[in-house]
mmCIF file of C-alpha atoms in Angstrom:
data_model
loop_
_atom_site.group_PDB
_atom_site.id
_atom_site.type_symbol
_atom_site.label_atom_id
_atom_site.label_comp_id
_atom_site.label_asym_id
_atom_site.label_seq_id
_atom_site.Cartn_x
_atom_site.Cartn_y
_atom_site.Cartn_z
ATOM 1 C CA UNK A 95 1.457 79.871 7.999
ATOM 2 C CA UNK A 96 -1.661 77.823 8.727
ATOM 3 C CA UNK A 97 -1.991 74.173 7.716
ATOM 4 C CA UNK A 98 -4.638 74.992 5.085
ATOM 5 C CA UNK A 99 -2.478 77.699 3.511
ATOM 6 C CA UNK A 100 0.474 75.289 3.390
ATOM 7 C CA UNK A 101 -1.635 72.657 1.653
ATOM 8 C CA UNK A 102 -2.720 75.021 -1.111
ATOM 9 C CA UNK A 103 0.681 75.305 -2.845
ATOM 10 C CA UNK A 104 1.398 71.615 -2.153
ATOM 11 C CA UNK A 105 -1.827 70.504 -3.842
ATOM 12 C CA UNK A 106 -1.244 72.940 -6.654
ATOM 13 C CA UNK A 107 2.271 71.571 -7.136
ATOM 14 C CA UNK A 108 0.959 68.005 -7.353
ATOM 15 C CA UNK A 109 -1.676 69.068 -9.840
ATOM 16 C CA UNK A 110 0.889 70.800 -12.025
ATOM 17 C CA UNK A 111 3.417 67.976 -11.739
ATOM 18 C CA UNK A 112 0.808 65.580 -13.105
ATOM 19 C CA UNK A 113 0.581 67.433 -16.419
ATOM 20 C CA UNK A 114 4.103 68.833 -16.513
ATOM 21 C CA UNK A 115 5.675 65.881 -18.326
ATOM 22 C CA UNK A 116 3.032 65.966 -21.044
ATOM 23 C CA UNK A 117 3.562 69.718 -21.475
ATOM 24 C CA UNK A 118 7.346 69.317 -21.674
ATOM 25 C CA UNK A 119 6.995 66.567 -24.280
ATOM 26 C CA UNK A 120 4.540 68.745 -26.224
ATOM 27 C CA UNK A 121 6.972 71.676 -26.345
ATOM 28 C CA UNK A 122 9.889 69.529 -27.475
ATOM 29 C CA UNK A 123 7.914 67.782 -30.205
ATOM 30 C CA UNK A 124 6.354 71.056 -31.443
ATOM 31 C CA UNK A 125 9.844 72.506 -31.753
ATOM 32 C CA UNK A 126 10.872 69.394 -33.707
ATOM 33 C CA UNK A 127 7.916 69.846 -36.074
ATOM 34 C CA UNK A 128 8.841 73.483 -36.732
ATOM 35 C CA UNK A 129 12.497 72.586 -37.377
ATOM 36 C CA UNK A 130 11.418 69.875 -39.819
ATOM 37 C CA UNK A 131 9.096 72.301 -41.644
ATOM 38 C CA UNK A 132 11.885 74.870 -41.963
ATOM 39 C CA UNK A 133 14.327 72.207 -43.207
ATOM 40 C CA UNK A 134 12.303 70.875 -46.162
ATOM 41 C CA UNK A 135 10.813 67.961 -44.246
ATOM 42 C CA UNK A 136 14.028 66.597 -42.738
ATOM 43 C CA UNK A 137 15.863 67.056 -39.440
ATOM 44 C CA UNK A 138 19.509 68.111 -39.006
ATOM 45 C CA UNK A 139 21.932 65.331 -38.106
ATOM 46 C CA UNK A 140 21.845 64.572 -34.392
ATOM 47 C CA UNK A 141 18.827 66.803 -33.698
ATOM 48 C CA UNK A 142 16.585 63.950 -32.550
ATOM 49 C CA UNK A 143 19.324 62.768 -30.161
ATOM 50 C CA UNK A 144 19.507 66.294 -28.691
ATOM 51 C CA UNK A 145 15.748 66.222 -28.087
ATOM 52 C CA UNK A 146 15.985 62.822 -26.355
ATOM 53 C CA UNK A 147 18.883 64.060 -24.198
ATOM 54 C CA UNK A 148 16.970 67.222 -23.240
ATOM 55 C CA UNK A 149 13.898 65.207 -22.233
ATOM 56 C CA UNK A 150 16.019 62.759 -20.234
ATOM 57 C CA UNK A 151 17.720 65.617 -18.367
ATOM 58 C CA UNK A 152 14.271 66.810 -17.270
ATOM 59 C CA UNK A 153 13.195 63.469 -15.842
ATOM 60 C CA UNK A 154 11.277 62.057 -18.822
ATOM 61 C CA UNK A 155 12.142 58.557 -20.002
ATOM 62 C CA UNK A 156 11.918 59.049 -23.754
ATOM 63 C CA UNK A 157 13.238 57.305 -26.853
ATOM 64 C CA UNK A 158 13.095 58.135 -30.540
ATOM 65 C CA UNK A 159 9.886 56.085 -30.766
ATOM 66 C CA UNK A 160 8.338 58.142 -27.936
ATOM 67 C CA UNK A 161 8.975 61.332 -29.890
ATOM 68 C CA UNK A 162 7.747 59.954 -33.226
ATOM 69 C CA UNK A 163 4.558 58.573 -31.654
ATOM 70 C CA UNK A 164 3.847 61.871 -29.888
ATOM 71 C CA UNK A 165 4.422 63.749 -33.136
ATOM 72 C CA UNK A 166 1.802 61.561 -34.858
ATOM 73 C CA UNK A 167 -0.577 62.258 -31.967
ATOM 74 C CA UNK A 168 -0.131 66.031 -32.287
ATOM 75 C CA UNK A 169 -0.599 65.910 -36.052
ATOM 76 C CA UNK A 170 -3.831 63.928 -35.661
ATOM 77 C CA UNK A 171 -5.129 66.567 -33.244
ATOM 78 C CA UNK A 172 -4.350 69.374 -35.682
ATOM 79 C CA UNK A 173 -6.292 67.752 -38.567
ATOM 80 C CA UNK A 174 -10.115 68.000 -38.154
ATOM 81 C CA UNK A 175 -12.028 64.790 -38.816
ATOM 82 C CA UNK A 176 -14.756 66.530 -40.811
ATOM 83 C CA UNK A 177 -14.832 69.824 -42.653
ATOM 84 C CA UNK A 178 -17.601 72.059 -41.220
ATOM 85 C CA UNK A 179 -20.387 73.045 -43.555
ATOM 86 C CA UNK A 180 -20.160 76.653 -44.759
ATOM 87 C CA UNK A 181 -22.461 79.019 -42.925
ATOM 88 C CA UNK A 182 -23.314 80.915 -46.111
ATOM 89 C CA UNK A 183 -22.747 80.393 -49.812
ATOM 90 C CA UNK A 184 -22.423 82.771 -52.687
ATOM 91 C CA UNK A 185 -23.855 81.724 -56.075
ATOM 92 C CA UNK A 186 -22.163 83.333 -59.034
ATOM 93 C CA UNK A 187 -25.028 83.205 -61.563
ATOM 94 C CA UNK A 188 -25.869 85.429 -64.502
ATOM 95 C CA UNK A 189 -29.427 84.765 -65.651
ATOM 96 C CA UNK A 190 -29.315 87.121 -68.616
ATOM 97 C CA UNK A 191 -27.076 84.842 -70.689
ATOM 98 C CA UNK A 192 -27.929 81.106 -70.880
ATOM 99 C CA UNK A 193 -24.441 80.305 -72.226
ATOM 100 C CA UNK A 194 -22.699 81.266 -69.001
ATOM 101 C CA UNK A 195 -20.621 78.683 -67.157
ATOM 102 C CA UNK A 196 -22.315 76.699 -64.346
ATOM 103 C CA UNK A 197 -22.828 78.400 -61.020
ATOM 104 C CA UNK A 198 -19.959 78.190 -58.508
ATOM 105 C CA UNK A 199 -20.525 77.539 -54.831
ATOM 106 C CA UNK A 200 -17.889 79.156 -52.650
ATOM 107 C CA UNK A 201 -17.358 79.258 -48.913
ATOM 108 C CA UNK A 202 -16.251 82.371 -47.002
ATOM 109 C CA UNK A 203 -13.453 80.318 -45.448
ATOM 110 C CA UNK A 204 -12.015 79.670 -48.901
ATOM 111 C CA UNK A 205 -11.206 83.356 -49.361
ATOM 112 C CA UNK A 206 -10.332 84.219 -45.771
ATOM 113 C CA UNK A 207 -6.700 85.069 -45.186
ATOM 114 C CA UNK A 208 -5.287 82.438 -42.842
ATOM 115 C CA UNK A 209 -2.024 84.290 -42.276
ATOM 116 C CA UNK A 210 0.250 84.516 -39.249
ATOM 117 C CA UNK A 211 3.091 82.448 -37.889
ATOM 118 C CA UNK A 212 2.554 78.747 -37.177
ATOM 119 C CA UNK A 213 1.762 78.082 -33.538
ATOM 120 C CA UNK A 214 4.930 77.645 -31.471
ATOM 121 C CA UNK A 215 7.260 78.949 -34.179
ATOM 122 C CA UNK A 216 8.118 82.182 -32.297
ATOM 123 C CA UNK A 217 9.251 80.334 -29.164
ATOM 124 C CA UNK A 218 11.147 77.824 -31.268
ATOM 125 C CA UNK A 219 12.884 80.617 -33.193
ATOM 126 C CA UNK A 220 14.066 82.225 -29.934
ATOM 127 C CA UNK A 221 15.444 78.905 -28.688
ATOM 128 C CA UNK A 222 17.231 78.278 -31.981
ATOM 129 C CA UNK A 223 18.697 81.801 -32.098
ATOM 130 C CA UNK A 224 20.008 81.570 -28.530
ATOM 131 C CA UNK A 225 21.624 78.203 -29.248
ATOM 132 C CA UNK A 226 23.150 79.433 -32.520
ATOM 133 C CA UNK A 227 24.544 82.554 -30.808
ATOM 134 C CA UNK A 228 26.125 80.573 -27.959
ATOM 135 C CA UNK A 229 27.576 78.013 -30.374
ATOM 136 C CA UNK A 230 28.918 80.793 -32.592
ATOM 137 C CA UNK A 231 30.563 82.611 -29.668
ATOM 138 C CA UNK A 232 32.184 79.401 -28.466
ATOM 139 C CA UNK A 233 33.398 78.559 -31.984
ATOM 140 C CA UNK A 234 34.902 82.013 -32.616
ATOM 141 C CA UNK A 235 36.536 82.370 -29.181
ATOM 142 C CA UNK A 236 38.016 78.850 -29.349
ATOM 143 C CA UNK A 237 39.453 79.420 -32.821
ATOM 144 C CA UNK A 238 40.989 82.783 -31.863
ATOM 145 C CA UNK A 239 42.577 81.223 -28.761
ATOM 146 C CA UNK A 240 44.051 78.423 -30.897
ATOM 147 C CA UNK A 241 45.352 80.962 -33.420
ATOM 148 C CA UNK A 242 47.019 82.971 -30.644
ATOM 149 C CA UNK A 243 48.600 79.830 -29.215
ATOM 150 C CA UNK A 244 50.037 78.931 -32.613
ATOM 151 C CA UNK A 245 51.318 82.474 -33.135
ATOM 152 C CA UNK A 246 53.166 82.213 -29.797
ATOM 153 C CA UNK A 247 54.593 85.607 -28.874
ATOM 154 C CA UNK A 248 53.736 87.312 -32.145
ATOM 155 C CA UNK A 249 50.448 89.091 -32.641
ATOM 156 C CA UNK A 250 47.797 87.835 -35.022
ATOM 157 C CA UNK A 251 47.819 89.097 -38.582
ATOM 158 C CA UNK A 252 45.510 91.969 -39.453
ATOM 159 C CA UNK A 253 41.998 90.784 -40.215
ATOM 160 C CA UNK A 254 42.356 87.290 -38.697
ATOM 161 C CA UNK A 255 39.929 87.989 -35.843
ATOM 162 C CA UNK A 256 37.373 89.597 -38.160
ATOM 163 C CA UNK A 257 37.568 86.681 -40.600
ATOM 164 C CA UNK A 258 37.034 84.162 -37.773
ATOM 165 C CA UNK A 259 33.991 86.067 -36.499
ATOM 166 C CA UNK A 260 32.574 86.261 -40.044
ATOM 167 C CA UNK A 261 33.143 82.517 -40.422
ATOM 168 C CA UNK A 262 31.235 81.880 -37.170
ATOM 169 C CA UNK A 263 28.344 84.068 -38.352
ATOM 170 C CA UNK A 264 28.147 82.187 -41.655
ATOM 171 C CA UNK A 265 28.530 78.735 -40.109
ATOM 172 C CA UNK A 266 25.763 79.301 -37.545
ATOM 173 C CA UNK A 267 23.506 81.321 -39.877
ATOM 174 C CA UNK A 268 23.677 84.509 -37.799
ATOM 175 C CA UNK A 269 22.559 87.441 -39.927
ATOM 176 C CA UNK A 270 21.842 91.161 -39.553
ATOM 177 C CA UNK A 271 20.879 92.037 -35.953
ATOM 178 C CA UNK A 272 21.909 88.588 -34.667
ATOM 179 C CA UNK A 273 25.529 88.763 -35.856
ATOM 180 C CA UNK A 274 28.234 88.258 -33.235
ATOM 181 C CA UNK A 275 29.806 91.367 -31.738
ATOM 182 C CA UNK A 276 33.590 91.598 -31.789
ATOM 183 C CA UNK A 277 33.661 92.907 -28.206
ATOM 184 C CA UNK A 278 31.613 89.944 -26.926
ATOM 185 C CA UNK A 279 33.869 87.409 -28.635
ATOM 186 C CA UNK A 280 37.052 89.099 -27.393
ATOM 187 C CA UNK A 281 35.635 89.263 -23.865
ATOM 188 C CA UNK A 282 35.596 85.465 -23.803
ATOM 189 C CA UNK A 283 39.027 85.336 -25.427
ATOM 190 C CA UNK A 284 40.585 87.649 -22.814
ATOM 191 C CA UNK A 285 39.099 85.529 -20.010
ATOM 192 C CA UNK A 286 40.339 82.361 -21.711
ATOM 193 C CA UNK A 287 36.853 80.866 -21.440
ATOM 194 C CA UNK A 288 35.162 80.185 -24.817
ATOM 195 C CA UNK A 289 32.035 78.765 -23.161
ATOM 196 C CA UNK A 290 31.274 81.983 -21.297
ATOM 197 C CA UNK A 291 29.017 81.633 -18.266
ATOM 198 C CA UNK A 292 28.352 77.997 -19.142
ATOM 199 C CA UNK A 293 31.989 77.295 -18.318
ATOM 200 C CA UNK A 294 31.573 78.305 -14.677
ATOM 201 C CA UNK A 295 29.461 75.897 -12.573
ATOM 202 C CA UNK A 296 29.172 78.442 -9.752
ATOM 203 C CA UNK A 297 27.577 81.117 -11.934
ATOM 204 C CA UNK A 298 25.689 79.038 -14.507
ATOM 205 C CA UNK A 299 22.192 78.157 -13.297
ATOM 206 C CA UNK A 300 21.216 74.458 -13.388
ATOM 207 C CA UNK A 301 17.654 75.613 -14.172
ATOM 208 C CA UNK A 302 18.644 76.925 -17.614
ATOM 209 C CA UNK A 303 17.052 74.015 -19.498
ATOM 210 C CA UNK A 304 13.920 74.126 -17.345
ATOM 211 C CA UNK A 305 13.310 77.894 -17.464
ATOM 212 C CA UNK A 306 11.651 77.915 -20.939
ATOM 213 C CA UNK A 307 9.346 75.096 -19.783
ATOM 214 C CA UNK A 308 8.329 77.084 -16.687
ATOM 215 C CA UNK A 309 7.566 80.158 -18.789
ATOM 216 C CA UNK A 310 5.427 78.082 -21.164
ATOM 217 C CA UNK A 311 3.547 76.469 -18.262
ATOM 218 C CA UNK A 312 2.823 79.866 -16.673
ATOM 219 C CA UNK A 313 1.447 81.186 -19.964
ATOM 220 C CA UNK A 314 -0.609 78.046 -20.457
ATOM 221 C CA UNK A 315 -2.117 78.397 -16.973
ATOM 222 C CA UNK A 316 -3.232 81.972 -17.559
ATOM 223 C CA UNK A 317 -4.691 81.197 -20.982
ATOM 224 C CA UNK A 318 -6.469 78.029 -19.848
ATOM 225 C CA UNK A 319 -8.604 79.728 -17.219
ATOM 226 C CA UNK A 320 -6.438 79.973 -14.087
ATOM 227 C CA UNK A 321 -7.248 83.642 -14.422
ATOM 228 C CA UNK A 322 -4.173 85.320 -12.971
ATOM 229 C CA UNK A 323 -0.404 84.926 -12.826
ATOM 230 C CA UNK A 324 1.065 82.651 -10.156
ATOM 231 C CA UNK A 325 2.301 84.198 -6.950
ATOM 232 C CA UNK A 326 5.834 83.534 -5.716
ATOM 233 C CA UNK A 327 4.868 80.595 -3.470
ATOM 234 C CA UNK A 328 2.874 78.840 -6.198
ATOM 235 C CA UNK A 329 5.600 79.342 -8.784
ATOM 236 C CA UNK A 330 8.373 77.974 -6.552
ATOM 237 C CA UNK A 331 6.190 74.984 -5.641
ATOM 238 C CA UNK A 332 5.574 74.257 -9.321
ATOM 239 C CA UNK A 333 9.254 74.668 -10.228
ATOM 240 C CA UNK A 334 10.364 72.392 -7.379
ATOM 241 C CA UNK A 335 7.873 69.688 -8.368
ATOM 242 C CA UNK A 336 9.032 69.907 -11.987
ATOM 243 C CA UNK A 337 12.679 69.112 -11.180
ATOM 244 C CA UNK A 338 12.020 66.647 -8.342
ATOM 245 C CA UNK A 339 13.940 63.354 -8.756
ATOM 246 C CA UNK A 340 15.609 64.533 -11.978
ATOM 247 C CA UNK A 341 19.257 65.227 -12.879
ATOM 248 C CA UNK A 342 18.411 68.930 -12.640
ATOM 249 C CA UNK A 343 17.626 68.548 -8.928
ATOM 250 C CA UNK A 344 21.039 66.927 -8.369
ATOM 251 C CA UNK A 345 22.698 69.764 -10.280
ATOM 252 C CA UNK A 346 20.882 72.337 -8.119
ATOM 253 C CA UNK A 347 22.055 70.650 -4.916
ATOM 254 C CA UNK A 348 25.633 70.567 -6.213
ATOM 255 C CA UNK A 349 25.375 74.214 -7.258
ATOM 256 C CA UNK A 350 24.193 75.144 -3.762
ATOM 257 C CA UNK A 351 27.117 73.257 -2.245
ATOM 258 C CA UNK A 352 29.641 75.040 -4.480
ATOM 259 C CA UNK A 353 28.002 78.382 -3.693
ATOM 260 C CA UNK A 354 28.081 77.583 0.041
ATOM 261 C CA UNK A 355 24.319 77.903 0.457
ATOM 262 C CA UNK A 356 22.590 76.500 3.530
ATOM 263 C CA UNK A 357 21.517 72.867 3.104
ATOM 264 C CA UNK A 358 18.428 73.565 5.253
ATOM 265 C CA UNK A 359 17.024 76.182 2.897
ATOM 266 C CA UNK A 360 14.326 75.251 0.340
ATOM 267 C CA UNK A 361 15.527 73.800 -2.960
ATOM 268 C CA UNK A 362 14.524 76.951 -4.848
ATOM 269 C CA UNK A 363 13.945 80.505 -3.691
#
C-alpha cells in the first residue's frame, strides 16, 4: 500500500473522530428526549445515570449538567426563530350576503398532515426493546434457577415456569410479538447462565455499546453527502478512532488476550 493510500483512511479517521463525540452525545440525548415524551414528561428512576455511564464508557466526560445543557441546545435547534410567511392564502368570503362572518385567512401548512414518527424514535424503540428483552430473559432465568434450587430434588410445580415467564413479560412490558419464548428462557436455565452471551467474556463483544453509534454514523455520512457507503478500510479506521483511549479499547485488548489473538494484529478487523 502506497503512502498516499495509507494516509487516506488515517485522515478520514481523524476527521470522523473530531465529530464522533458530538454525534454520540446527540444520539444519547435524543433517546432521552423520546423516553421523556413517552413517559409523560418524566424519566424513569436511574435512567439519567445510565446515560451518563454509557457516555463515560465511550470516552466522553459527561455529567447530568452536560446532558441537560445539550438537551436545551437540541430543543432550541428544533424550534424555528420565526414562522415563515405563507406562500398562498385562501380567503373564505361570500359577497352575496353582507351578514356573513369576517373573512378567514388560512395557510396551507395549517391543514397539511404533519404525521409520521418523531425523528429518532424508531432507533430508540429498538434499543429499548432489546434492553427490555435481555432484562426479561435474565429475570425469568434467574427466578427459575432460584425456584429449582429451593425445590431441591423435587421438580417444580405445574405452571410455575409459565407464571414466571408471564411475570417477566408484564414487568418489562413485553407484549405480542416481543414476548419471551419459553425455549429461549429454558436454554439459559439449562446452561445455568441467566445473562446469556453477556455472561461469557470470550464470546460477548466489547463493541456492543459502540455498534449502534457506528451504524448511526455510517447512515449520517451517506445522508450528509459522502455519497456512498464506507469501504472496509474506512470503516475499521473510523471504528478504531472511536474507541481509542476509552474503556472499550481496554476491553477489546482483554478480549483478544482471552481469545488468544495475536497482539501484533490491528485492534479491529
